[in-house]
XYZ file of N, CA and C in Angstrom:
831
model
N 60.942 200.621 92.465
C 61.447 201.711 91.949
C 60.514 202.939 92.084
N 60.905 204.058 92.567
C 60.253 205.158 92.731
C 59.877 205.892 91.424
N 58.682 206.539 91.355
C 58.367 207.335 90.040
C 59.276 208.343 89.880
N 59.565 208.756 88.543
C 60.403 209.912 88.390
C 59.812 211.154 88.818
N 60.510 212.060 89.180
C 60.140 213.279 89.782
C 59.580 214.203 88.623
N 58.326 214.782 88.737
C 57.679 215.558 87.721
C 58.490 216.922 87.674
N 58.809 217.187 86.339
C 59.403 218.473 86.112
C 58.309 219.530 85.911
N 58.201 220.541 86.587
C 57.161 221.643 86.471
C 57.320 222.222 85.086
N 56.181 222.476 84.324
C 56.286 223.139 83.077
C 56.868 224.468 83.132
N 57.559 224.737 82.028
C 58.179 226.177 81.970
C 57.161 227.298 81.488
N 57.343 228.372 82.236
C 56.459 229.448 81.978
C 56.715 230.171 80.670
N 55.821 230.499 79.830
C 55.867 230.943 78.596
C 55.481 232.565 78.579
N 56.358 233.512 78.237
C 55.753 234.936 78.234
C 55.496 235.278 76.878
N 55.065 236.668 76.762
C 54.568 237.041 75.437
C 55.554 237.193 74.308
N 56.831 237.268 74.773
C 57.960 237.537 73.872
C 58.472 236.050 73.340
N 57.883 235.030 73.910
C 58.354 233.583 73.580
C 57.907 233.305 72.172
N 58.827 232.741 71.430
C 58.418 232.449 69.983
C 57.372 231.401 69.898
N 57.165 230.589 70.929
C 56.049 229.482 70.897
C 54.794 229.962 71.557
N 54.610 231.180 72.058
C 53.536 231.582 72.742
C 52.208 231.339 71.973
N 52.215 231.824 70.664
C 50.994 231.672 70.040
C 50.564 229.978 69.835
N 51.572 229.243 69.500
C 51.322 227.843 69.442
C 50.820 227.242 70.709
N 51.356 227.648 71.779
C 50.898 227.193 73.048
C 49.396 227.487 73.209
N 49.036 228.610 72.881
C 47.663 229.073 72.969
C 46.744 228.431 72.119
N 47.245 227.874 70.940
C 46.478 227.123 70.007
C 46.309 225.715 70.445
N 47.459 225.034 70.733
C 47.496 223.599 71.073
C 47.225 223.217 72.584
N 47.476 224.112 73.456
C 47.428 223.863 74.815
C 46.138 223.277 75.346
N 45.967 222.826 76.461
C 44.769 222.558 77.307
C 44.418 223.665 78.201
N 43.165 224.229 78.000
C 42.712 225.240 78.746
C 42.061 224.829 80.085
N 42.636 225.289 81.136
C 41.886 225.160 82.473
C 41.317 226.501 83.056
N 40.126 226.576 83.263
C 39.538 227.940 83.930
C 39.857 227.931 85.223
N 40.417 229.084 85.768
C 40.813 229.341 87.088
C 39.771 230.295 87.909
N 39.231 231.194 87.113
C 38.318 232.283 87.611
C 37.757 233.067 86.513
N 36.971 234.021 86.957
C 36.285 235.035 86.087
C 36.931 236.461 86.468
N 37.098 237.147 85.366
C 37.295 238.562 85.562
C 36.094 239.270 85.560
N 35.689 239.823 86.777
C 34.294 240.210 86.901
C 34.258 241.670 86.209
N 35.299 242.529 86.268
C 35.085 243.885 85.901
C 34.918 243.871 84.125
N 35.135 242.851 83.518
C 35.060 242.730 82.049
C 33.635 242.934 81.548
N 33.297 243.630 80.539
C 32.011 243.711 80.086
C 31.314 242.648 79.386
N 32.214 241.832 78.827
C 31.819 240.473 78.339
C 32.410 239.311 79.178
N 32.015 238.122 78.984
C 32.506 236.995 79.793
C 34.013 236.904 79.397
N 34.880 237.022 80.506
C 36.334 236.830 80.371
C 36.714 235.988 81.421
N 37.442 234.997 81.013
C 37.893 233.921 82.155
C 39.300 233.743 82.097
N 39.887 233.807 83.428
C 41.332 233.681 83.803
C 41.598 232.326 83.765
N 42.621 231.837 82.827
C 42.818 230.347 82.613
C 44.417 230.158 82.738
N 44.763 228.731 82.688
C 46.015 228.441 82.465
C 45.971 227.557 81.134
N 46.977 227.717 80.345
C 47.126 226.815 79.170
C 48.371 226.041 79.263
N 48.250 224.613 79.014
C 49.579 223.778 79.214
C 49.536 222.908 77.911
N 50.893 222.769 77.446
C 51.092 221.783 76.434
C 52.363 221.291 76.640
N 52.621 220.003 76.765
C 53.870 219.316 76.932
C 54.650 219.986 78.176
N 55.798 220.643 77.844
C 56.440 221.238 79.087
C 56.419 222.661 79.187
N 55.356 223.217 78.618
C 55.163 224.684 78.606
C 53.764 225.031 79.114
N 53.725 226.308 79.895
C 52.454 226.707 80.568
C 52.536 228.135 80.603
N 51.299 228.645 80.494
C 51.013 230.137 80.657
C 49.825 230.580 81.249
N 49.620 231.627 81.784
C 48.267 232.154 82.163
C 47.802 232.952 80.895
N 46.473 232.881 80.772
C 45.763 233.604 79.556
C 44.417 233.866 79.991
N 43.934 234.736 79.176
C 42.406 235.101 79.076
C 41.479 234.467 78.016
N 40.493 233.903 78.389
C 39.756 233.129 77.404
C 38.383 233.927 77.473
N 37.882 234.512 76.198
C 36.606 235.067 76.114
C 35.705 234.265 75.164
N 34.825 233.520 75.714
C 34.015 232.684 74.691
C 32.967 233.498 74.027
N 32.879 233.146 72.590
C 31.843 233.905 71.875
C 30.517 233.931 72.553
N 30.053 232.807 73.171
C 28.785 232.615 73.878
C 28.603 233.691 75.045
N 29.693 234.300 75.396
C 29.498 235.262 76.554
C 29.589 236.655 76.157
N 29.544 236.895 74.607
C 29.543 238.177 74.152
C 28.334 238.899 74.262
N 28.350 240.203 74.791
C 26.946 240.890 74.832
C 26.783 241.415 73.337
N 25.419 241.379 72.961
C 25.139 242.069 71.608
C 25.453 243.527 71.604
N 25.899 244.000 70.398
C 26.170 245.361 70.176
C 25.249 245.862 68.965
N 24.782 247.077 68.944
C 23.985 247.460 67.784
C 24.746 247.698 66.653
N 26.185 248.061 66.769
C 26.880 248.385 65.457
C 27.955 247.350 65.098
N 27.910 246.183 65.681
C 28.770 245.131 65.386
C 28.042 243.871 65.301
N 28.320 243.037 64.318
C 27.291 241.645 64.202
C 27.619 240.812 65.441
N 26.675 240.108 65.784
C 26.784 239.195 67.023
C 27.841 238.253 66.826
N 28.473 237.845 67.803
C 29.402 236.756 67.732
C 30.731 236.845 67.049
N 31.133 238.265 66.798
C 32.211 238.492 66.090
C 33.534 239.138 66.885
N 33.292 239.487 68.124
C 34.292 240.255 68.775
C 35.545 239.510 69.080
N 35.470 238.093 69.313
C 36.591 237.186 69.489
C 37.400 237.296 68.243
N 36.774 237.109 67.023
C 37.654 237.050 65.861
C 38.350 238.432 65.633
N 37.742 239.489 66.111
C 38.373 240.922 65.921
C 39.524 240.931 66.788
N 39.527 240.333 67.985
C 40.590 240.531 68.818
C 41.838 239.665 68.228
N 41.589 238.599 67.719
C 42.568 237.798 67.086
C 43.114 238.472 65.793
N 42.309 239.246 65.105
C 42.712 239.969 63.890
C 43.609 241.165 64.413
N 43.299 241.751 65.428
C 44.056 242.850 65.951
C 45.519 242.521 66.293
N 45.638 241.227 66.814
C 47.074 240.655 67.060
C 47.603 240.374 65.730
N 46.866 239.815 64.737
C 47.647 239.504 63.483
C 48.070 240.943 62.840
N 47.351 241.917 62.845
C 47.932 243.169 62.343
C 49.053 243.728 63.077
N 48.910 243.629 64.489
C 50.061 244.128 65.363
C 51.368 243.231 65.127
N 51.148 241.962 64.910
C 52.348 241.200 64.480
C 53.078 241.489 63.115
N 52.248 241.902 62.283
C 52.736 242.305 60.822
C 53.478 243.632 61.039
N 53.029 244.531 61.920
C 53.846 245.804 62.033
C 55.202 245.538 62.514
N 55.473 244.479 63.263
C 56.784 244.289 63.926
C 56.877 244.880 65.305
N 55.840 245.683 65.621
C 55.725 246.345 66.966
C 55.353 245.523 68.091
N 54.631 244.494 67.831
C 54.172 243.504 68.757
C 53.503 244.140 69.932
N 52.497 245.015 69.707
C 51.833 245.897 70.704
C 50.635 245.107 71.314
N 50.266 243.883 70.696
C 49.120 243.216 71.265
C 49.689 241.786 71.667
N 49.221 241.286 72.902
C 49.820 240.086 73.208
C 49.434 238.976 72.437
N 50.088 237.917 72.264
C 49.612 236.784 71.384
C 48.211 236.337 71.731
N 47.396 236.218 70.602
C 45.964 236.029 70.615
C 45.503 235.055 69.592
N 44.783 234.188 69.960
C 44.137 233.157 68.935
C 42.767 232.999 69.026
N 42.133 232.564 68.022
C 40.782 232.136 67.900
C 40.757 230.479 68.025
N 40.092 230.066 69.201
C 40.328 228.560 69.335
C 38.973 227.998 69.991
N 38.943 226.726 70.081
C 37.768 226.122 70.845
C 38.225 226.128 72.370
N 37.200 226.118 73.169
C 37.734 225.948 74.694
C 36.451 225.357 75.436
N 36.576 225.456 76.825
C 35.589 224.849 77.588
C 34.176 225.232 77.399
N 34.106 226.419 76.935
C 32.588 227.126 76.569
C 32.486 227.402 75.149
N 33.246 226.621 74.440
C 32.994 226.875 72.946
C 34.085 227.847 72.365
N 33.905 228.185 71.153
C 34.986 229.008 70.453
C 35.078 230.332 71.142
N 36.270 230.810 71.110
C 36.415 232.072 71.793
C 37.892 232.545 71.678
N 38.098 233.822 72.083
C 39.480 234.386 72.024
C 40.266 233.840 73.204
N 41.527 233.638 72.981
C 42.518 233.249 73.932
C 43.715 234.061 73.807
N 44.059 234.839 74.782
C 45.108 235.691 74.781
C 46.029 235.630 76.032
N 47.330 235.690 75.725
C 48.328 235.419 76.800
C 48.002 236.519 77.877
N 48.116 236.221 79.231
C 47.990 237.141 80.233
C 49.272 237.854 80.308
N 48.990 239.252 80.639
C 50.254 240.171 80.861
C 50.273 240.609 82.188
N 51.545 240.397 82.944
C 51.700 241.050 84.072
C 52.189 242.403 83.998
N 51.576 243.318 84.524
C 52.038 244.643 84.619
C 53.064 244.913 85.624
N 53.850 245.994 85.223
C 54.928 246.264 86.087
C 55.025 247.746 86.474
N 55.952 248.275 87.225
C 55.969 249.716 87.458
C 56.667 250.349 86.328
N 56.195 251.503 85.918
C 56.695 252.272 84.694
C 56.267 253.724 84.790
N 56.676 254.428 83.747
C 56.271 255.733 83.710
C 54.759 255.947 83.634
N 54.119 257.224 84.115
C 52.848 257.255 84.062
C 52.449 257.625 82.649
N 51.394 257.124 82.270
C 51.056 257.215 80.801
C 49.796 258.324 80.557
N 48.959 258.438 81.736
C 47.745 259.332 81.537
C 47.864 260.188 82.936
N 47.375 261.343 82.887
C 47.134 262.149 84.028
C 46.155 263.300 83.732
N 45.653 263.856 84.838
C 44.790 265.034 84.922
C 45.634 266.054 85.523
N 45.688 267.260 84.764
C 46.487 268.415 85.274
C 45.693 269.655 85.203
N 46.147 270.777 86.073
C 45.428 271.934 86.067
C 46.050 272.811 84.876
N 45.321 273.770 84.445
C 45.797 274.663 83.412
C 45.313 274.233 82.116
N 45.683 275.043 81.015
C 45.000 274.883 79.597
C 45.980 274.181 78.803
N 47.318 274.064 79.070
C 48.283 273.453 78.214
C 49.136 272.342 79.027
N 49.413 271.304 78.286
C 50.104 270.056 78.915
C 51.509 270.556 79.158
N 52.149 270.058 80.175
C 53.631 270.355 80.401
C 54.538 269.533 79.544
N 55.820 269.731 79.620
C 56.778 268.955 78.739
C 56.848 267.576 79.026
N 56.740 266.830 77.858
C 56.589 265.440 77.906
C 55.156 264.928 77.773
N 54.182 265.778 77.630
C 52.943 265.302 77.672
C 52.248 265.965 76.455
N 51.003 265.307 76.165
C 50.221 265.616 75.013
C 48.666 265.828 75.435
N 48.087 266.903 75.070
C 46.693 267.196 75.544
C 45.694 266.372 74.866
N 44.674 265.687 75.567
C 43.503 265.036 74.980
C 42.332 265.869 74.995
N 41.996 266.472 76.043
C 40.796 267.303 76.264
C 40.434 267.539 77.720
N 39.521 268.458 77.939
C 39.162 268.657 79.310
C 38.164 267.714 79.672
N 38.252 267.521 81.085
C 37.191 266.587 81.711
C 36.825 267.239 83.119
N 35.447 267.067 83.277
C 34.970 267.354 84.570
C 35.441 266.453 85.672
N 35.959 267.005 86.802
C 36.455 266.200 87.874
C 35.768 266.436 89.245
N 34.518 267.018 89.177
C 33.612 267.223 90.224
C 33.542 268.806 90.776
N 32.459 269.113 91.247
C 32.276 270.316 91.858
C 32.379 271.538 90.842
N 32.116 271.153 89.712
C 32.183 272.265 88.672
C 33.579 272.603 88.187
N 34.540 271.610 88.614
C 35.907 271.840 88.217
C 36.352 270.847 87.089
N 37.139 271.578 86.226
C 37.590 270.839 85.090
C 39.175 270.733 85.204
N 39.693 269.611 84.612
C 41.056 269.643 84.495
C 41.486 269.015 83.046
N 42.708 269.167 82.671
C 43.187 268.820 81.299
C 43.619 267.411 81.405
N 43.007 266.592 80.596
C 43.427 265.074 80.424
C 44.578 265.154 79.539
N 45.588 264.449 79.816
C 46.943 264.369 79.113
C 47.328 262.903 78.870
N 48.125 262.525 77.809
C 48.930 261.368 77.819
C 50.331 261.648 77.590
N 51.170 260.645 77.800
C 52.595 260.898 77.721
C 52.974 260.854 76.248
N 53.923 261.906 75.990
C 54.459 261.996 74.597
C 55.629 260.843 74.508
N 54.998 259.555 74.488
C 55.779 258.357 74.449
C 55.756 257.614 73.067
N 56.863 257.225 72.605
C 56.997 256.535 71.371
C 56.089 255.245 71.334
N 56.006 254.638 72.483
C 55.174 253.374 72.504
C 53.727 253.608 72.371
N 53.262 254.747 72.942
C 51.870 255.133 72.783
C 51.726 255.694 71.333
N 52.712 256.335 70.759
C 52.415 256.656 69.312
C 52.373 255.680 68.419
N 53.142 254.533 68.568
C 52.960 253.322 67.760
C 51.588 252.820 67.970
N 51.093 252.733 69.100
C 49.752 252.266 69.343
C 48.666 253.190 68.783
N 48.920 254.407 68.768
C 47.837 255.242 68.074
C 47.842 255.030 66.538
N 48.918 254.570 65.904
C 48.908 254.251 64.530
C 48.187 253.008 64.415
N 48.626 251.957 65.244
C 47.878 250.700 65.067
C 46.409 250.944 65.276
N 45.918 251.701 66.141
C 44.465 251.874 66.509
C 43.787 252.477 65.127
N 44.512 253.388 64.487
C 43.881 254.071 63.362
C 43.842 253.003 62.155
N 44.770 251.992 62.155
C 44.660 251.003 61.113
C 43.563 250.137 61.307
N 43.376 249.551 62.643
C 42.374 248.615 63.026
C 40.937 249.301 63.266
N 40.988 250.678 63.362
C 39.740 251.464 63.553
C 39.189 251.015 65.014
N 39.996 251.158 65.937
C 39.669 250.988 67.381
C 38.664 251.893 67.859
N 37.480 251.315 68.269
C 36.367 252.288 68.874
C 36.459 252.353 70.353
N 37.585 251.786 70.953
C 37.530 251.719 72.490
C 38.856 251.751 73.063
N 39.810 252.737 72.804
C 41.069 252.787 73.296
C 41.016 253.528 74.704
N 40.852 252.856 75.759
C 40.718 253.471 77.076
C 42.105 253.236 77.734
N 42.293 253.986 78.914
C 43.479 253.891 79.725
C 43.693 252.500 80.360
N 42.591 251.885 80.768
C 42.689 250.572 81.263
C 43.114 249.569 80.364
N 43.181 249.895 79.121
C 43.679 248.862 78.036
C 45.151 249.058 77.619
N 45.815 249.835 78.532
C 47.278 250.044 78.367
C 47.966 249.357 79.511
N 48.795 248.234 79.128
C 49.541 247.444 79.953
C 51.060 247.566 79.891
N 51.587 248.550 80.712
C 53.151 248.619 80.717
C 53.752 247.392 81.547
N 54.811 246.921 80.955
C 55.423 245.770 81.902
C 56.790 246.198 82.483
N 57.292 245.342 83.324
C 58.507 245.751 83.941
C 59.715 245.788 83.087
N 59.662 245.114 81.954
C 60.917 245.080 80.985
C 60.765 246.376 80.006
N 59.693 247.308 80.265
C 59.621 248.506 79.434
C 58.826 248.342 78.132
N 58.197 247.158 78.106
C 57.204 247.146 76.912
C 55.844 247.666 77.233
N 55.148 247.805 76.185
C 53.671 248.271 76.424
C 52.842 247.572 75.581
N 51.598 247.004 76.148
C 50.788 246.227 75.347
C 49.427 246.822 75.422
N 48.704 246.645 74.295
C 47.231 247.049 74.339
C 46.400 245.821 74.356
N 45.210 246.049 75.041
C 44.330 244.823 75.007
C 42.955 245.382 74.685
N 42.033 244.328 74.653
C 40.585 244.580 74.480
C 40.381 245.258 73.147
N 40.382 244.361 72.127
C 40.287 244.861 70.752
C 38.971 244.206 69.987
N 37.837 244.012 70.761
C 36.742 243.451 70.314
C 35.976 244.418 69.363
N 36.043 245.671 69.649
C 35.217 246.667 68.624
C 36.213 247.332 67.754
N 36.735 246.634 66.766
C 37.662 247.004 65.871
C 37.264 246.680 64.498
N 37.840 247.079 63.365
C 37.646 246.711 61.929
C 36.252 246.994 61.480
N 35.463 247.889 62.124
C 34.298 248.374 61.531
C 34.507 248.979 59.998
N 33.543 248.780 59.186
C 33.825 249.412 57.868
C 33.586 250.911 57.995
N 32.882 251.390 58.956
C 32.572 252.886 59.180
C 33.533 253.395 60.087
N 33.967 254.613 60.064
C 34.970 255.217 60.864
C 34.398 255.409 62.294
N 35.089 254.637 63.220
C 34.737 254.707 64.648
C 35.796 254.853 65.512
N 36.898 255.461 65.123
C 38.160 255.590 65.908
C 37.741 256.361 67.134
N 37.885 255.759 68.302
C 37.595 256.502 69.484
C 38.749 256.165 70.470
N 39.325 257.036 71.049
C 40.599 256.752 71.683
C 41.219 257.955 72.459
N 41.878 257.668 73.609
C 42.563 258.686 74.416
C 43.831 259.154 73.684
N 44.319 258.542 72.684
C 45.625 258.913 72.032
C 45.515 259.980 70.909
N 44.916 261.116 71.280
C 44.790 262.020 69.983
C 45.812 263.171 70.152
N 46.933 262.993 71.157
C 47.879 263.994 71.203
C 48.578 264.432 70.126
N 48.774 263.379 69.010
C 49.498 263.807 67.841
C 48.578 264.032 66.664
N 47.206 264.099 66.880
C 46.310 264.498 65.782
C 46.845 265.630 64.751
N 46.845 265.226 63.513
C 47.320 266.226 62.547
C 48.901 266.423 62.290
N 49.531 265.780 63.260
C 51.086 265.820 63.074
C 51.605 264.949 62.098
N 52.687 265.284 61.535
C 53.204 264.319 60.483
C 53.601 262.877 61.226
N 53.285 261.777 60.372
C 53.699 260.528 60.878
C 55.138 260.422 61.008
N 55.811 259.814 62.019
C 57.218 259.373 61.991
C 57.589 258.590 60.814
N 58.855 258.715 60.355
C 59.422 257.828 59.221
C 59.134 256.401 59.582
N 59.300 255.970 60.846
C 59.062 254.623 61.220
C 57.799 254.182 60.937
N 56.755 255.040 61.320
C 55.468 254.602 60.980
C 55.012 254.444 59.538
N 55.656 255.412 58.797
C 55.371 255.310 57.395
C 55.979 254.121 56.749
N 57.192 253.601 57.181
C 57.734 252.366 56.805
C 56.964 251.252 57.099
N 56.239 251.143 58.267
C 55.498 250.188 58.719
C 54.254 250.038 57.897
N 53.488 251.133 57.596
C 52.462 251.349 56.812
C 52.596 250.665 55.458
N 53.931 251.048 54.917
C 54.128 250.538 53.443
C 54.228 248.903 53.625
N 54.852 248.489 54.766
C 54.806 246.858 54.825
C 53.384 246.302 54.925
N 52.537 247.095 55.664
C 51.070 246.560 55.940
C 50.411 246.684 54.482
N 50.800 247.627 53.669
C 49.993 247.815 52.493
C 50.430 246.591 51.629
N 51.572 246.195 51.465
C 52.057 244.911 50.865
C 51.439 243.804 51.351
N 51.276 243.585 52.630
C 50.816 242.408 53.256
C 49.363 242.349 53.112
N 48.738 243.490 52.891
C 47.207 243.425 52.799
C 46.865 243.332 51.282
N 47.846 243.141 50.455
C 47.541 242.718 48.919
C 46.635 241.612 48.866
N 45.786 241.392 47.942
C 44.898 240.259 47.843
C 45.590 238.863 48.043
N 46.807 238.803 47.660
C 47.550 237.500 47.799
C 48.587 237.629 49.005
N 48.496 238.824 49.781
C 49.413 239.020 50.842
C 49.181 238.041 52.035
N 50.155 237.892 52.903
C 50.309 237.077 54.119
C 49.199 237.711 55.136
N 49.190 238.803 55.345
C 48.326 239.384 56.208
C 46.768 239.175 55.916
N 46.480 239.443 54.611
C 45.209 239.150 54.124
C 44.796 237.719 54.355
N 45.701 236.859 54.203
C 45.419 235.355 54.394
C 45.139 235.096 55.908
N 45.932 235.818 56.770
C 45.802 235.568 58.215
C 44.348 236.206 58.698
N 43.902 237.254 58.051
C 42.668 237.872 58.393
C 41.387 237.237 57.863
N 41.577 236.683 56.825
C 40.420 236.060 56.091
C 39.497 235.306 57.065
N 40.102 234.377 57.822
C 39.005 233.666 58.717
C 38.454 234.281 59.975
N 38.943 235.626 60.108
C 38.745 236.305 61.267
C 37.681 237.468 61.103
N 37.749 238.233 59.952
C 36.956 239.325 59.671
C 36.376 239.131 58.253
N 35.597 240.047 57.834
C 34.827 239.760 56.478
C 35.671 240.430 55.440
N 35.414 240.047 54.144
C 36.215 240.581 53.023
C 36.115 242.223 53.008
N 34.903 242.729 53.273
C 34.599 244.123 53.331
C 35.376 244.786 54.410
N 35.608 244.104 55.527
C 36.459 244.648 56.571
C 37.941 244.745 56.288
N 38.508 243.651 55.560
C 39.603 243.774 55.111
C 39.933 244.877 53.965
N 39.026 245.051 53.174
C 39.171 246.201 52.191
C 39.130 247.432 52.904
N 38.302 247.609 53.840
C 38.216 248.896 54.658
C 39.567 249.134 55.403
N 40.242 248.050 55.885
C 41.541 248.151 56.556
C 42.589 248.601 55.556
N 42.608 248.089 54.447
C 43.528 248.239 53.238
C 43.249 249.839 52.963
N 42.055 250.370 52.873
C 41.838 251.676 52.604
C 42.304 252.626 53.607
N 42.215 252.278 54.801
C 42.732 253.069 55.962
C 44.210 253.240 55.860
N 44.880 252.061 55.528
C 46.383 252.212 55.431
C 46.818 253.150 54.291
N 46.026 253.114 53.136
C 46.256 253.753 52.083
C 46.033 255.287 52.302
N 44.959 255.589 53.129
C 44.663 256.996 53.493
C 45.776 257.591 54.429
N 46.281 256.703 55.521
C 47.342 257.193 56.294
C 48.540 257.508 55.439
N 48.897 256.765 54.455
C 50.074 257.068 53.681
C 49.879 258.111 52.809
N 48.579 258.355 52.241
C 48.419 259.559 51.352
C 48.423 260.855 52.141
N 47.901 260.833 53.404
C 48.003 262.099 54.125
C 49.232 262.242 54.810
N 50.075 261.209 55.146
C 51.133 261.348 55.968
C 51.071 261.886 57.308
N 49.981 261.919 57.954
C 49.649 262.599 59.176
C 48.868 261.586 60.015
N 48.926 261.879 61.316
C 47.947 261.110 62.344
C 46.668 261.619 61.917
N 45.535 260.736 62.066
C 44.283 261.117 61.964
C 43.808 262.187 62.809
N 42.741 262.849 62.577
C 42.156 263.784 63.456
C 40.746 263.455 63.910
N 40.258 263.765 65.056
C 38.893 263.263 65.456
C 37.957 263.535 64.418
N 36.867 262.711 64.305
C 35.826 262.958 63.297
C 34.690 263.526 64.047
N 33.598 264.028 63.324
C 32.538 264.708 63.876
C 31.277 263.746 64.010
N 31.253 262.633 63.516
C 30.126 261.786 63.285
C 30.065 260.634 64.478
N 31.171 260.695 65.271
C 31.209 259.628 66.277
C 32.002 260.230 67.438
N 31.533 260.079 68.838
C 32.267 260.585 69.835
C 33.866 260.101 69.837
N 34.632 261.006 69.803
C 36.045 260.725 69.572
C 36.892 260.100 70.747
N 36.212 260.306 71.996
C 36.980 259.979 73.274
C 36.080 258.931 73.870
N 36.614 257.683 74.202
C 35.663 256.816 75.046
C 35.372 257.404 76.494
N 34.168 256.819 76.939
C 33.695 257.218 78.317
C 33.304 256.049 78.958
N 33.590 255.760 80.127
C 34.685 256.462 80.885
C 35.922 256.343 80.295
N 37.053 257.206 80.488
C 38.257 257.178 79.835
C 39.227 256.056 80.365
N 38.985 255.547 81.561
C 39.916 254.446 82.020
C 39.095 253.114 81.801
């Protein structure tokens, strides 16, 4: 009798309800290294039973020390950013978990295949953005010439700017924006988040000082409830970041609700990451 034909595993995408479970329970197999990453980042497959997906695994052992973040904490912050994103209902961060892997504990995040879509960032001549764009600031483009850096006036980016304000993202670059063929937008690389000091540094300043949309205010109210001492989000964040960082997150949500506006750049910290991509 011949052996039964092996059925290939089914591919799991970021919107699959079992994506996070697959990342937690699946077997990680390293396929290569993502060389352009500042910390060790490994391209892997994760397989469990009849499901499989591509993912990124960033072991804690491969994190470079930073002067303003405790050593060995970046992976937990990436997972914490996913938990906050999931609590918003916007699902702007790919499924991300903290787990053991071939090189020890690390962050494991579902790989996102990008697709064609509307342009999100641009350099334009002139001092004002055109219709459908928001100004970020002026940038030198060589030979003494400057151009205006702009981002799209896009609801997906606006939601991401609110998420970044909540998690205190210190590094929102253009290369961290992943549009997909089905019209979704994901943000990645959230290792430098949740600092107790204000370190918001982003390209998404186009709405600074403007009133928050009603949708965002509703989401922030839900986050405030979920971040109560006995809230579900507090429970999810407790193994990933410190109590002081959870308190600071709660305070940022309260401040956004009290002001009712998008935050404006601070003066104690460079507000735009460099290089911007």
